[in-house]
Structure formats: structure tokens, C-alpha cells
């Protein structure tokens, strides 16, 4: 296999602005410096981006059963594992669009099932989108339009650190809005960091706290109030009904409200019903004013994986090619279920952005294709290190808002192959083995 020969965009020099894939915001204004292969974030970073870019460059060898192996042997062994499996599971899927395209092609040839490491969260949104659709906006619309931001069940910044800096308290907007006059309200959650919601003028955000597990009733109550219903209860999950009524009135009076949530934070049974109440509330508001939902996601390439899977197979993950045609089933094709029920008989785990996202323990033959800095708790049958998208090779990634894709740059020379190169080589080896 030939490694791609892209030129390094820089060596021992400050970059122009680059895109950071460490969270779904994909901030495209970072300035980084490459000193002999080690990257330093010099401008516009956050702690998460520093962790991502400044990991020391490593170049481990592939391993087979814990022993150092050459790349071709590791690829051949992986193809053998896939060929000998009846129902292989390719999961993790921490990659960008080109890596995911290669995975889709391999899954088709191997008859594999696909799942993403973040699917437990993303499914909460997907189920609503499939069932009733939704009215959501881009981050650009937030930057330029929002006058009232309601945040449900999260502080946003623990998952998306520069959200307020880039999209709420931005000094300039396209239509001359006084962005510092924007209102922010946190609805639900406890002990979350609400200081980023303080406006540049020092205005405190509204805070209506409740336990995350009680959000379903709180959001349903807000939906009812916005719809003009009267509630007899004096409080909902500890929030005074009068305070919820005031929030409903503010939403109805706003010119462009945005209701944001992160599905990852809505970690309770049937959270999709709460997402559906949020989106139903947005629909109701649009009868008389303008409002949008803002589902925040995109970490570890989850939105990129779903986009590529949908345009190629017609379905987002969780889907499967085991019957030779694509099938979709968010329950049966879950990684945990596939392994616990012994339906999957081989595991291929992919995590190219994050060395800390490790595969689940399993008793079936396993392959890990991962970040070079990955330290595994249990040695898989095959380990293949790959370059990191946005550092070691180019890529394309979808932003949190689903419709904007951004290019990832190559920032340094690396001897590591990209995930798409490795996966394509595995598919070719599998094709040869199947022909024998
Ligand atoms: S907020 Fe997210 S995308 Fe922006 S710099 Fe920080 S980690 Fe990177």
C-alpha cells in the first residue's frame, strides 16, 4: 500500500487559520505552530483543542497478538478475521467523511454491522427527525439572529468550549444586532457552569434548575404553556409554574429564539420524547414568531459518520449489510447488544481522533484501528495505528449543525497511513481472499 504523498502545509512555522476537529463546533480560526512535528496552539484555542493538537507525535508499529508486525501483515490478518466472521461489527467510527466512505465500502463487502461510539446520544435526535422532522438552524444563524437563547439540560461549554465566544457574544453580526443584549436562559440541570452565559454587559443569565431526570415533565409543561394551556400545578420538578410561564411569554415575544440542547446530556430513558417536545415547542412558536432548535453534536465525527452513512445506504448508523442490502435498526444493531447477545462474531473498533475512546471488552476476535497515542487495556488480535485527521492528513468533517462541512488540513509530515488508506487496503485484501 502506498501512503498518500500530500505535502506538509508547514514546518517549523505558524499556520494560517486551521480547523479544529476536537468538538463539533469545528472552529476554523485557530493558529498553530509546527516545531519538528510537535504542534502548539498559538491563537484561538481552548483547553480541549490544546489537548487534541499538542499530544506528542508518536509513530508506533502495528501489532498482531501483541507482537510488532508490518502494516501489510496487519492488514492481511484483519481481512482474515473479517472473512472468517459471519456477522462482523465495525464500531467506534471516530473518523471524518473520507474515512467513513471507506468504512461503508468495507462494511458492504464484509457484510458488517455499523455503529458509532456516540450512538446512544445521537439516536435520541435521529428518532425525532425520522418520526416528525424538526425546525433547526445553523450556527451561523445563531451568530447573526438569536435574541433569546434557551439551553436545555446542559452548560454547552463542557462539550463545546467556545460556543459562547464564537456564536453568542460575537462582537459583529451580519444585521447590526446588539449581540451583547442577547438573553440567555438555562433550563434544567444542576451544578452546571452558567458563567459563560453572563453577557458582556454583565447581565446574568436566567437559571431554572431541576434534576436532569425531571426534564421531560418540565419541557412538556413549557410546551403546554407556549401552546396557551393553563397548568394547575404550582411547580414542575421544583420550578415555579409562574417562572415557566414567564419563560413561555419571553419565547412568544422574542423575534428569533433558539432552543439548544445536547443529546449527550439528556441521559435518561426515552429522552427522544423530550427532544420531540422541544421541537414541538419550536413548531408552536413559529405560528407567531421565529424560533429554531439547535441540536449540538458532532464530537468524534458522529455527524460526519451519519451523513456519509445516510447518503450511501439511505440510513444513518446503526445499520447493517449482513443480508447484502442495507438495513437500519437502532435497537438490534447497538454495539452493546451485538456483543452481549453473541450476535457479533468479530469486532473492528475505529477511533482516529481520540486515543482515550477505547473499544468495549469482548470475547470475539478484535481489531483496533486507532490514534497513535492509544493505550489499550486489553491487547486486540490486531492493532493498526493511523494518522489523526486534521493533523497528519487532510479530511472533511461535518459541523454540529449538520449542513456545513469544513476541510481539515495536514499540519505535519507523518509516516502513519490515514484511516481511509488502511480500510481500503483491508477491503482489497478481503476481496482477494474471498476470490480464492
Ligand atoms: S471549541 Fe471545539 S472546535 Fe473550537 S477550538 Fe475548542 S475544541 Fe476546537
mmCIF file with all atom_site columns, C-alpha atoms in Angstrom, residues 85-189:
data_model
loop_
_atom_site.group_PDB
_atom_site.id
_atom_site.type_symbol
_atom_site.label_atom_id
_atom_site.label_alt_id
_atom_site.label_comp_id
_atom_site.label_asym_id
_atom_site.label_entity_id
_atom_site.label_seq_id
_atom_site.pdbx_PDB_ins_code
_atom_site.Cartn_x
_atom_site.Cartn_y
_atom_site.Cartn_z
_atom_site.occupancy
_atom_site.B_iso_or_equiv
_atom_site.pdbx_formal_charge
_atom_site.auth_seq_id
_atom_site.auth_comp_id
_atom_site.auth_asym_id
_atom_site.auth_atom_id
_atom_site.pdbx_PDB_model_num
ATOM 1   C CA . UNK A 1 85  ? -16.796 -13.874 10.678 1.00 0.00 ? 85  UNK A CA 1
ATOM 2   C CA . UNK A 1 86  ? -20.483 -14.370 9.942  1.00 0.00 ? 86  UNK A CA 1
ATOM 3   C CA . UNK A 1 87  ? -21.545 -11.083 11.486 1.00 0.00 ? 87  UNK A CA 1
ATOM 4   C CA . UNK A 1 88  ? -18.655 -8.653  11.940 1.00 0.00 ? 88  UNK A CA 1
ATOM 5   C CA . UNK A 1 89  ? -19.301 -5.408  13.821 1.00 0.00 ? 89  UNK A CA 1
ATOM 6   C CA . UNK A 1 90  ? -17.487 -2.211  12.790 1.00 0.00 ? 90  UNK A CA 1
ATOM 7   C CA . UNK A 1 91  ? -17.957 0.326   15.525 1.00 0.00 ? 91  UNK A CA 1
ATOM 8   C CA . UNK A 1 92  ? -16.376 3.322   17.222 1.00 0.00 ? 92  UNK A CA 1
ATOM 9   C CA . UNK A 1 93  ? -16.327 5.065   13.822 1.00 0.00 ? 93  UNK A CA 1
ATOM 10  C CA . UNK A 1 94  ? -14.335 8.017   15.158 1.00 0.00 ? 94  UNK A CA 1
ATOM 11  C CA . UNK A 1 95  ? -13.389 9.377   11.752 1.00 0.00 ? 95  UNK A CA 1
ATOM 12  C CA . UNK A 1 96  ? -14.133 12.078  9.170  1.00 0.00 ? 96  UNK A CA 1
ATOM 13  C CA . UNK A 1 97  ? -16.020 11.806  5.869  1.00 0.00 ? 97  UNK A CA 1
ATOM 14  C CA . UNK A 1 98  ? -13.318 10.105  3.746  1.00 0.00 ? 98  UNK A CA 1
ATOM 15  C CA . UNK A 1 99  ? -12.607 7.522   6.429  1.00 0.00 ? 99  UNK A CA 1
ATOM 16  C CA . UNK A 1 100 ? -16.320 6.837   6.757  1.00 0.00 ? 100 UNK A CA 1
ATOM 17  C CA . UNK A 1 101 ? -16.743 6.401   2.987  1.00 0.00 ? 101 UNK A CA 1
ATOM 18  C CA . UNK A 1 102 ? -14.041 3.727   3.067  1.00 0.00 ? 102 UNK A CA 1
ATOM 19  C CA . UNK A 1 103 ? -15.708 2.062   6.060  1.00 0.00 ? 103 UNK A CA 1
ATOM 20  C CA . UNK A 1 104 ? -19.066 1.948   4.247  1.00 0.00 ? 104 UNK A CA 1
ATOM 21  C CA . UNK A 1 105 ? -17.448 0.193   1.312  1.00 0.00 ? 105 UNK A CA 1
ATOM 22  C CA . UNK A 1 106 ? -15.684 -2.316  3.586  1.00 0.00 ? 106 UNK A CA 1
ATOM 23  C CA . UNK A 1 107 ? -18.912 -2.951  5.520  1.00 0.00 ? 107 UNK A CA 1
ATOM 24  C CA . UNK A 1 108 ? -20.703 -3.688  2.262  1.00 0.00 ? 108 UNK A CA 1
ATOM 25  C CA . UNK A 1 109 ? -18.048 -6.237  1.238  1.00 0.00 ? 109 UNK A CA 1
ATOM 26  C CA . UNK A 1 110 ? -17.717 -7.803  4.692  1.00 0.00 ? 110 UNK A CA 1
ATOM 27  C CA . UNK A 1 111 ? -21.471 -7.902  5.453  1.00 0.00 ? 111 UNK A CA 1
ATOM 28  C CA . UNK A 1 112 ? -20.771 -5.906  8.572  1.00 0.00 ? 112 UNK A CA 1
ATOM 29  C CA . UNK A 1 113 ? -22.950 -4.046  11.049 1.00 0.00 ? 113 UNK A CA 1
ATOM 30  C CA . UNK A 1 114 ? -22.107 -0.393  11.783 1.00 0.00 ? 114 UNK A CA 1
ATOM 31  C CA . UNK A 1 115 ? -22.447 1.600   14.974 1.00 0.00 ? 115 UNK A CA 1
ATOM 32  C CA . UNK A 1 116 ? -20.861 4.807   16.293 1.00 0.00 ? 116 UNK A CA 1
ATOM 33  C CA . UNK A 1 117 ? -19.388 5.236   19.772 1.00 0.00 ? 117 UNK A CA 1
ATOM 34  C CA . UNK A 1 118 ? -21.805 8.169   20.365 1.00 0.00 ? 118 UNK A CA 1
ATOM 35  C CA . UNK A 1 119 ? -24.930 6.456   19.017 1.00 0.00 ? 119 UNK A CA 1
ATOM 36  C CA . UNK A 1 120 ? -26.602 6.188   22.420 1.00 0.00 ? 120 UNK A CA 1
ATOM 37  C CA . UNK A 1 121 ? -26.782 10.003  22.277 1.00 0.00 ? 121 UNK A CA 1
ATOM 38  C CA . UNK A 1 122 ? -27.293 10.679  18.578 1.00 0.00 ? 122 UNK A CA 1
ATOM 39  C CA . UNK A 1 123 ? -30.147 8.164   18.321 1.00 0.00 ? 123 UNK A CA 1
ATOM 40  C CA . UNK A 1 124 ? -32.183 10.448  20.634 1.00 0.00 ? 124 UNK A CA 1
ATOM 41  C CA . UNK A 1 125 ? -32.171 13.065  17.879 1.00 0.00 ? 125 UNK A CA 1
ATOM 42  C CA . UNK A 1 126 ? -32.374 10.681  14.921 1.00 0.00 ? 126 UNK A CA 1
ATOM 43  C CA . UNK A 1 127 ? -35.579 9.080   16.211 1.00 0.00 ? 127 UNK A CA 1
ATOM 44  C CA . UNK A 1 128 ? -37.265 12.502  16.352 1.00 0.00 ? 128 UNK A CA 1
ATOM 45  C CA . UNK A 1 129 ? -36.013 13.563  12.938 1.00 0.00 ? 129 UNK A CA 1
ATOM 46  C CA . UNK A 1 130 ? -37.345 10.310  11.445 1.00 0.00 ? 130 UNK A CA 1
ATOM 47  C CA . UNK A 1 131 ? -40.669 10.482  13.296 1.00 0.00 ? 131 UNK A CA 1
ATOM 48  C CA . UNK A 1 132 ? -41.746 14.091  12.963 1.00 0.00 ? 132 UNK A CA 1
ATOM 49  C CA . UNK A 1 133 ? -38.993 16.193  11.382 1.00 0.00 ? 133 UNK A CA 1
ATOM 50  C CA . UNK A 1 134 ? -37.801 19.393  13.039 1.00 0.00 ? 134 UNK A CA 1
ATOM 51  C CA . UNK A 1 135 ? -37.035 23.065  12.506 1.00 0.00 ? 135 UNK A CA 1
ATOM 52  C CA . UNK A 1 136 ? -33.395 23.669  13.357 1.00 0.00 ? 136 UNK A CA 1
ATOM 53  C CA . UNK A 1 137 ? -30.851 26.330  12.439 1.00 0.00 ? 137 UNK A CA 1
ATOM 54  C CA . UNK A 1 138 ? -27.161 26.624  11.685 1.00 0.00 ? 138 UNK A CA 1
ATOM 55  C CA . UNK A 1 139 ? -24.528 28.075  13.992 1.00 0.00 ? 139 UNK A CA 1
ATOM 56  C CA . UNK A 1 140 ? -24.318 30.980  11.543 1.00 0.00 ? 140 UNK A CA 1
ATOM 57  C CA . UNK A 1 141 ? -27.988 31.791  12.145 1.00 0.00 ? 141 UNK A CA 1
ATOM 58  C CA . UNK A 1 142 ? -27.318 31.737  15.885 1.00 0.00 ? 142 UNK A CA 1
ATOM 59  C CA . UNK A 1 143 ? -24.393 34.152  15.436 1.00 0.00 ? 143 UNK A CA 1
ATOM 60  C CA . UNK A 1 144 ? -26.478 36.553  13.396 1.00 0.00 ? 144 UNK A CA 1
ATOM 61  C CA . UNK A 1 145 ? -30.066 36.223  14.537 1.00 0.00 ? 145 UNK A CA 1
ATOM 62  C CA . UNK A 1 146 ? -30.685 34.924  18.045 1.00 0.00 ? 146 UNK A CA 1
ATOM 63  C CA . UNK A 1 147 ? -32.156 37.313  20.634 1.00 0.00 ? 147 UNK A CA 1
ATOM 64  C CA . UNK A 1 148 ? -33.211 34.711  23.237 1.00 0.00 ? 148 UNK A CA 1
ATOM 65  C CA . UNK A 1 149 ? -31.198 31.527  23.741 1.00 0.00 ? 149 UNK A CA 1
ATOM 66  C CA . UNK A 1 150 ? -32.740 28.806  25.912 1.00 0.00 ? 150 UNK A CA 1
ATOM 67  C CA . UNK A 1 151 ? -30.339 25.998  26.823 1.00 0.00 ? 151 UNK A CA 1
ATOM 68  C CA . UNK A 1 152 ? -31.930 22.732  27.920 1.00 0.00 ? 152 UNK A CA 1
ATOM 69  C CA . UNK A 1 153 ? -30.130 20.420  30.341 1.00 0.00 ? 153 UNK A CA 1
ATOM 70  C CA . UNK A 1 154 ? -26.529 21.395  29.643 1.00 0.00 ? 154 UNK A CA 1
ATOM 71  C CA . UNK A 1 155 ? -23.962 24.169  30.096 1.00 0.00 ? 155 UNK A CA 1
ATOM 72  C CA . UNK A 1 156 ? -22.880 23.561  26.452 1.00 0.00 ? 156 UNK A CA 1
ATOM 73  C CA . UNK A 1 157 ? -19.287 24.633  27.227 1.00 0.00 ? 157 UNK A CA 1
ATOM 74  C CA . UNK A 1 158 ? -18.169 21.375  28.811 1.00 0.00 ? 158 UNK A CA 1
ATOM 75  C CA . UNK A 1 159 ? -18.694 19.711  25.426 1.00 0.00 ? 159 UNK A CA 1
ATOM 76  C CA . UNK A 1 160 ? -18.319 22.749  23.133 1.00 0.00 ? 160 UNK A CA 1
ATOM 77  C CA . UNK A 1 161 ? -15.961 25.138  24.934 1.00 0.00 ? 161 UNK A CA 1
ATOM 78  C CA . UNK A 1 162 ? -16.008 28.182  22.613 1.00 0.00 ? 162 UNK A CA 1
ATOM 79  C CA . UNK A 1 163 ? -19.739 28.164  21.872 1.00 0.00 ? 163 UNK A CA 1
ATOM 80  C CA . UNK A 1 164 ? -20.499 31.491  23.604 1.00 0.00 ? 164 UNK A CA 1
ATOM 81  C CA . UNK A 1 165 ? -17.330 33.215  22.405 1.00 0.00 ? 165 UNK A CA 1
ATOM 82  C CA . UNK A 1 166 ? -17.957 32.295  18.763 1.00 0.00 ? 166 UNK A CA 1
ATOM 83  C CA . UNK A 1 167 ? -21.736 32.193  18.462 1.00 0.00 ? 167 UNK A CA 1
ATOM 84  C CA . UNK A 1 168 ? -23.443 34.211  21.193 1.00 0.00 ? 168 UNK A CA 1
ATOM 85  C CA . UNK A 1 169 ? -21.189 37.049  22.383 1.00 0.00 ? 169 UNK A CA 1
ATOM 86  C CA . UNK A 1 170 ? -19.624 37.592  18.935 1.00 0.00 ? 170 UNK A CA 1
ATOM 87  C CA . UNK A 1 171 ? -18.978 41.310  18.567 1.00 0.00 ? 171 UNK A CA 1
ATOM 88  C CA . UNK A 1 172 ? -20.060 41.528  14.954 1.00 0.00 ? 172 UNK A CA 1
ATOM 89  C CA . UNK A 1 173 ? -23.166 40.154  13.309 1.00 0.00 ? 173 UNK A CA 1
ATOM 90  C CA . UNK A 1 174 ? -24.493 40.461  9.774  1.00 0.00 ? 174 UNK A CA 1
ATOM 91  C CA . UNK A 1 175 ? -27.529 42.582  10.593 1.00 0.00 ? 175 UNK A CA 1
ATOM 92  C CA . UNK A 1 176 ? -26.162 45.054  13.102 1.00 0.00 ? 176 UNK A CA 1
ATOM 93  C CA . UNK A 1 177 ? -27.725 43.339  16.105 1.00 0.00 ? 177 UNK A CA 1
ATOM 94  C CA . UNK A 1 178 ? -26.525 44.414  19.576 1.00 0.00 ? 178 UNK A CA 1
ATOM 95  C CA . UNK A 1 179 ? -25.264 40.928  20.410 1.00 0.00 ? 179 UNK A CA 1
ATOM 96  C CA . UNK A 1 180 ? -24.391 41.900  23.976 1.00 0.00 ? 180 UNK A CA 1
ATOM 97  C CA . UNK A 1 181 ? -28.111 42.467  24.603 1.00 0.00 ? 181 UNK A CA 1
ATOM 98  C CA . UNK A 1 182 ? -28.967 38.836  23.898 1.00 0.00 ? 182 UNK A CA 1
ATOM 99  C CA . UNK A 1 183 ? -30.781 36.940  26.653 1.00 0.00 ? 183 UNK A CA 1
ATOM 100 C CA . UNK A 1 184 ? -29.695 33.516  27.858 1.00 0.00 ? 184 UNK A CA 1
ATOM 101 C CA . UNK A 1 185 ? -31.778 31.121  29.966 1.00 0.00 ? 185 UNK A CA 1
ATOM 102 C CA . UNK A 1 186 ? -30.572 27.768  31.324 1.00 0.00 ? 186 UNK A CA 1
ATOM 103 C CA . UNK A 1 187 ? -33.455 25.331  31.761 1.00 0.00 ? 187 UNK A CA 1
ATOM 104 C CA . UNK A 1 188 ? -32.753 22.198  33.812 1.00 0.00 ? 188 UNK A CA 1
ATOM 105 C CA . UNK A 1 189 ? -29.592 20.601  35.098 1.00 0.00 ? 189 UNK A CA 1
#
